[in-house]
């Protein structure tokens, strides 16, 4: 891989400020999903080494939490500056290991860095409260204290931003972190570790452990010294980790799967709505928790919408993300392609219509040609499951009550899109949709100030915004009694 700074491509775990081999000699290859080329190898750490990361974090916590908030802020801003200074290398690493087009990877680096700057500042605003006392001669209040060691387990679809959105909040709050990135995309995490070290974040505060996923997660969940677990990934694994964290009663934050409805009202210009729906569906080749999977179009404009959607979709270029003009890269691996094919086959066997999506045109084994299905119904897998592929399903509906029922007919509740200019309809849908985030007439909805997260089986807690740091803080109540006469208490 050609980088301006080759030292950013690390092939070791990073524990207690040291680049670490696996004691057992186990390793995993990291493969470019566009070409099948092996980009490098990462070690799998053994159980004792994972516990060693917890020992290191425990020792380092004492000093990190004792720093003033503005001192932690300085280190985080130095990290932010280094991420920005190395953004092109970080984007290349990401495109090679994840497959997304280079402009999207640059966008993710920018997005990921923005959380570091945001939380560097938020760390200075972890205010406690003064409580009007009901106890004579006492002063009551709260302090905010770091929860302790945080384990951060992250997915492969956003290999950098899903780490910084958690790690920056935890570090700003005064917590050390142990990051377990996805095995498919470890190099972005390791490059972040290299830059954290250069930024002066002390040994033991930002650790990256690598290993067999179930093994590593089990150890981190079972460790009583790990006080918080923040996971982004599938609902299936999220449930498992929640269960594994129960015996040690951890603070658990879960950012899980989505199956977003995209609702188009009868008043919409079908072309405008179709272009927006294409943008909301095909980002990261559909491998996005916010992907507009279930497109619900009012029956009066359905046919026009579908025609515009199909022609916009046909203009998307599928290919290696390093090549210019590519809109969609590959899927992460062959199983993802198999899953997408099975979902399309299931829909067709139940009566859906394939408007476009000729897989014989795929430029390589991990590529999936953007696919449009109409006549999608709630019985189909393309409705029930998060397809995580460039497969769009369209369903016609008759009125607002019907579309609300359809949109909520899923175990997921992450994000929903609404396209209409009718203010009464907007308000009705906004209130009735069972989602953590509702975006009206805008595809873009995320960013540092946003409380990102889902309801139902899409997760627990919120990341980002003015509450994201709370996931890593404990509230300590104090009662100072016997103070003598306290004016106003
Ligand atoms: N809500 C959000 O903010 C958000 C953001 C990005 C991705 N996601 C979701 O992530 C999923 C895609 O990512 P993915 O395929 O990497 O998810 P995944 O659940 O398979 O993996 C996520 C992480 O868990 C680890 N893991 C996998 N199996 C495990 C097991 N049995 N025990 C413990 N750990 C295990 C993986 O190595 C990885 O680090 C989608 O469902 C997507 O919607 C959600
Ligand atoms: N696009 C999402 C990631 C989901 O996969 C985000 O912005 O967090």
PDB file of N, CA and C in Angstrom, residues 186-226:
ATOM      1  N   UNK A 186      -8.826  -3.604  10.451  1.00  0.00           N
ATOM      2  CA  UNK A 186      -8.075  -3.199  11.647  1.00  0.00           C
ATOM      3  C   UNK A 186      -7.097  -2.056  11.389  1.00  0.00           C
ATOM      4  N   UNK A 187      -6.716  -1.840  10.112  1.00  0.00           N
ATOM      5  CA  UNK A 187      -5.614  -0.909   9.867  1.00  0.00           C
ATOM      6  C   UNK A 187      -5.996   0.543  10.166  1.00  0.00           C
ATOM      7  N   UNK A 188      -7.270   0.887   9.967  1.00  0.00           N
ATOM      8  CA  UNK A 188      -7.696   2.254  10.306  1.00  0.00           C
ATOM      9  C   UNK A 188      -7.545   2.470  11.816  1.00  0.00           C
ATOM     10  N   UNK A 189      -7.936   1.454  12.599  1.00  0.00           N
ATOM     11  CA  UNK A 189      -7.843   1.569  14.064  1.00  0.00           C
ATOM     12  C   UNK A 189      -6.384   1.689  14.496  1.00  0.00           C
ATOM     13  N   UNK A 190      -5.520   0.900  13.858  1.00  0.00           N
ATOM     14  CA  UNK A 190      -4.107   0.903  14.259  1.00  0.00           C
ATOM     15  C   UNK A 190      -3.434   2.221  13.855  1.00  0.00           C
ATOM     16  N   UNK A 191      -3.865   2.787  12.719  1.00  0.00           N
ATOM     17  CA  UNK A 191      -3.328   4.095  12.325  1.00  0.00           C
ATOM     18  C   UNK A 191      -3.773   5.154  13.338  1.00  0.00           C
ATOM     19  N   UNK A 192      -5.001   5.030  13.831  1.00  0.00           N
ATOM     20  CA  UNK A 192      -5.461   5.969  14.868  1.00  0.00           C
ATOM     21  C   UNK A 192      -4.604   5.835  16.131  1.00  0.00           C
ATOM     22  N   UNK A 193      -4.214   4.597  16.452  1.00  0.00           N
ATOM     23  CA  UNK A 193      -3.370   4.376  17.635  1.00  0.00           C
ATOM     24  C   UNK A 193      -2.003   5.026  17.437  1.00  0.00           C
ATOM     25  N   UNK A 194      -1.440   4.857  16.256  1.00  0.00           N
ATOM     26  CA  UNK A 194      -0.140   5.480  15.957  1.00  0.00           C
ATOM     27  C   UNK A 194      -0.231   7.003  16.148  1.00  0.00           C
ATOM     28  N   UNK A 195      -1.321   7.582  15.665  1.00  0.00           N
ATOM     29  CA  UNK A 195      -1.466   9.042  15.767  1.00  0.00           C
ATOM     30  C   UNK A 195      -1.770   9.471  17.206  1.00  0.00           C
ATOM     31  N   UNK A 196      -2.479   8.614  17.940  1.00  0.00           N
ATOM     32  CA  UNK A 196      -2.755   8.929  19.357  1.00  0.00           C
ATOM     33  C   UNK A 196      -1.438   8.966  20.128  1.00  0.00           C
ATOM     34  N   UNK A 197      -0.555   8.020  19.805  1.00  0.00           N
ATOM     35  CA  UNK A 197       0.747   7.998  20.486  1.00  0.00           C
ATOM     36  C   UNK A 197       1.522   9.282  20.169  1.00  0.00           C
ATOM     37  N   UNK A 198       1.521   9.648  18.870  1.00  0.00           N
ATOM     38  CA  UNK A 198       2.242  10.869  18.478  1.00  0.00           C
ATOM     39  C   UNK A 198       1.631  12.111  19.125  1.00  0.00           C
ATOM     40  N   UNK A 199       0.334  12.032  19.408  1.00  0.00           N
ATOM     41  CA  UNK A 199      -0.359  13.191  20.008  1.00  0.00           C
ATOM     42  C   UNK A 199      -0.086  13.305  21.510  1.00  0.00           C
ATOM     43  N   UNK A 200       0.622  12.335  22.064  1.00  0.00           N
ATOM     44  CA  UNK A 200       0.944  12.415  23.493  1.00  0.00           C
ATOM     45  C   UNK A 200      -0.131  11.817  24.380  1.00  0.00           C
ATOM     46  N   UNK A 201      -0.984  10.981  23.811  1.00  0.00           N
ATOM     47  CA  UNK A 201      -1.947  10.267  24.666  1.00  0.00           C
ATOM     48  C   UNK A 201      -1.149   9.134  25.332  1.00  0.00           C
ATOM     49  N   UNK A 202      -1.119   9.115  26.655  1.00  0.00           N
ATOM     50  CA  UNK A 202      -0.165   8.250  27.349  1.00  0.00           C
ATOM     51  C   UNK A 202      -0.402   6.750  27.125  1.00  0.00           C
ATOM     52  N   UNK A 203       0.643   5.971  27.325  1.00  0.00           N
ATOM     53  CA  UNK A 203       0.576   4.511  27.227  1.00  0.00           C
ATOM     54  C   UNK A 203      -0.548   3.993  28.127  1.00  0.00           C
ATOM     55  N   UNK A 204      -1.300   3.025  27.612  1.00  0.00           N
ATOM     56  CA  UNK A 204      -2.357   2.399  28.414  1.00  0.00           C
ATOM     57  C   UNK A 204      -3.699   3.095  28.301  1.00  0.00           C
ATOM     58  N   UNK A 205      -3.720   4.292  27.696  1.00  0.00           N
ATOM     59  CA  UNK A 205      -4.984   5.049  27.620  1.00  0.00           C
ATOM     60  C   UNK A 205      -5.760   4.713  26.352  1.00  0.00           C
ATOM     61  N   UNK A 206      -5.045   4.511  25.242  1.00  0.00           N
ATOM     62  CA  UNK A 206      -5.722   4.120  23.985  1.00  0.00           C
ATOM     63  C   UNK A 206      -5.067   2.809  23.537  1.00  0.00           C
ATOM     64  N   UNK A 207      -5.772   1.717  23.701  1.00  0.00           N
ATOM     65  CA  UNK A 207      -5.243   0.395  23.351  1.00  0.00           C
ATOM     66  C   UNK A 207      -6.074  -0.196  22.219  1.00  0.00           C
ATOM     67  N   UNK A 208      -5.407  -0.928  21.331  1.00  0.00           N
ATOM     68  CA  UNK A 208      -6.148  -1.637  20.277  1.00  0.00           C
ATOM     69  C   UNK A 208      -5.800  -3.121  20.398  1.00  0.00           C
ATOM     70  N   UNK A 209      -6.809  -3.927  20.742  1.00  0.00           N
ATOM     71  CA  UNK A 209      -6.578  -5.373  20.839  1.00  0.00           C
ATOM     72  C   UNK A 209      -7.189  -6.048  19.608  1.00  0.00           C
ATOM     73  N   UNK A 210      -6.549  -7.117  19.196  1.00  0.00           N
ATOM     74  CA  UNK A 210      -6.981  -7.852  18.008  1.00  0.00           C
ATOM     75  C   UNK A 210      -7.094  -9.316  18.389  1.00  0.00           C
ATOM     76  N   UNK A 211      -8.035 -10.005  17.767  1.00  0.00           N
ATOM     77  CA  UNK A 211      -8.135 -11.422  18.105  1.00  0.00           C
ATOM     78  C   UNK A 211      -9.401 -12.023  17.566  1.00  0.00           C
ATOM     79  N   UNK A 212      -9.651 -13.258  17.989  1.00  0.00           N
ATOM     80  CA  UNK A 212     -10.872 -13.944  17.574  1.00  0.00           C
ATOM     81  C   UNK A 212     -12.033 -13.189  18.243  1.00  0.00           C
ATOM     82  N   UNK A 213     -12.992 -12.680  17.446  1.00  0.00           N
ATOM     83  CA  UNK A 213     -13.985 -11.736  17.998  1.00  0.00           C
ATOM     84  C   UNK A 213     -14.711 -12.233  19.236  1.00  0.00           C
ATOM     85  N   UNK A 214     -15.231 -13.465  19.182  1.00  0.00           N
ATOM     86  CA  UNK A 214     -16.028 -13.942  20.313  1.00  0.00           C
ATOM     87  C   UNK A 214     -15.155 -14.083  21.564  1.00  0.00           C
ATOM     88  N   UNK A 215     -13.919 -14.537  21.357  1.00  0.00           N
ATOM     89  CA  UNK A 215     -12.985 -14.725  22.474  1.00  0.00           C
ATOM     90  C   UNK A 215     -12.679 -13.387  23.155  1.00  0.00           C
ATOM     91  N   UNK A 216     -12.307 -12.402  22.342  1.00  0.00           N
ATOM     92  CA  UNK A 216     -11.923 -11.093  22.899  1.00  0.00           C
ATOM     93  C   UNK A 216     -13.113 -10.462  23.629  1.00  0.00           C
ATOM     94  N   UNK A 217     -14.276 -10.507  22.972  1.00  0.00           N
ATOM     95  CA  UNK A 217     -15.441  -9.844  23.568  1.00  0.00           C
ATOM     96  C   UNK A 217     -15.829 -10.531  24.873  1.00  0.00           C
ATOM     97  N   UNK A 218     -15.736 -11.829  24.899  1.00  0.00           N
ATOM     98  CA  UNK A 218     -16.101 -12.569  26.116  1.00  0.00           C
ATOM     99  C   UNK A 218     -15.218 -12.151  27.280  1.00  0.00           C
ATOM    100  N   UNK A 219     -13.923 -12.003  27.011  1.00  0.00           N
ATOM    101  CA  UNK A 219     -12.997 -11.612  28.079  1.00  0.00           C
ATOM    102  C   UNK A 219     -13.316 -10.198  28.561  1.00  0.00           C
ATOM    103  N   UNK A 220     -13.516  -9.296  27.599  1.00  0.00           N
ATOM    104  CA  UNK A 220     -13.770  -7.903  27.988  1.00  0.00           C
ATOM    105  C   UNK A 220     -15.093  -7.771  28.745  1.00  0.00           C
ATOM    106  N   UNK A 221     -16.097  -8.542  28.314  1.00  0.00           N
ATOM    107  CA  UNK A 221     -17.397  -8.473  29.010  1.00  0.00           C
ATOM    108  C   UNK A 221     -17.298  -9.079  30.416  1.00  0.00           C
ATOM    109  N   UNK A 222     -16.497 -10.142  30.554  1.00  0.00           N
ATOM    110  CA  UNK A 222     -16.419 -10.816  31.856  1.00  0.00           C
ATOM    111  C   UNK A 222     -15.570 -10.028  32.860  1.00  0.00           C
ATOM    112  N   UNK A 223     -14.712  -9.151  32.382  1.00  0.00           N
ATOM    113  CA  UNK A 223     -13.795  -8.388  33.233  1.00  0.00           C
ATOM    114  C   UNK A 223     -14.560  -7.363  34.078  1.00  0.00           C
ATOM    115  N   UNK A 224     -14.528  -7.538  35.383  1.00  0.00           N
ATOM    116  CA  UNK A 224     -15.230  -6.567  36.236  1.00  0.00           C
ATOM    117  C   UNK A 224     -14.560  -5.196  36.180  1.00  0.00           C
ATOM    118  N   UNK A 225     -13.266  -5.168  35.846  1.00  0.00           N
ATOM    119  CA  UNK A 225     -12.567  -3.870  35.814  1.00  0.00           C
ATOM    120  C   UNK A 225     -12.973  -3.034  34.600  1.00  0.00           C
ATOM    121  N   UNK A 226     -13.550  -3.695  33.583  1.00  0.00           N
ATOM    122  CA  UNK A 226     -14.086  -2.931  32.444  1.00  0.00           C
ATOM    123  C   UNK A 226     -15.474  -2.461  32.844  1.00  0.00           C
TER     124      UNK A 226
END
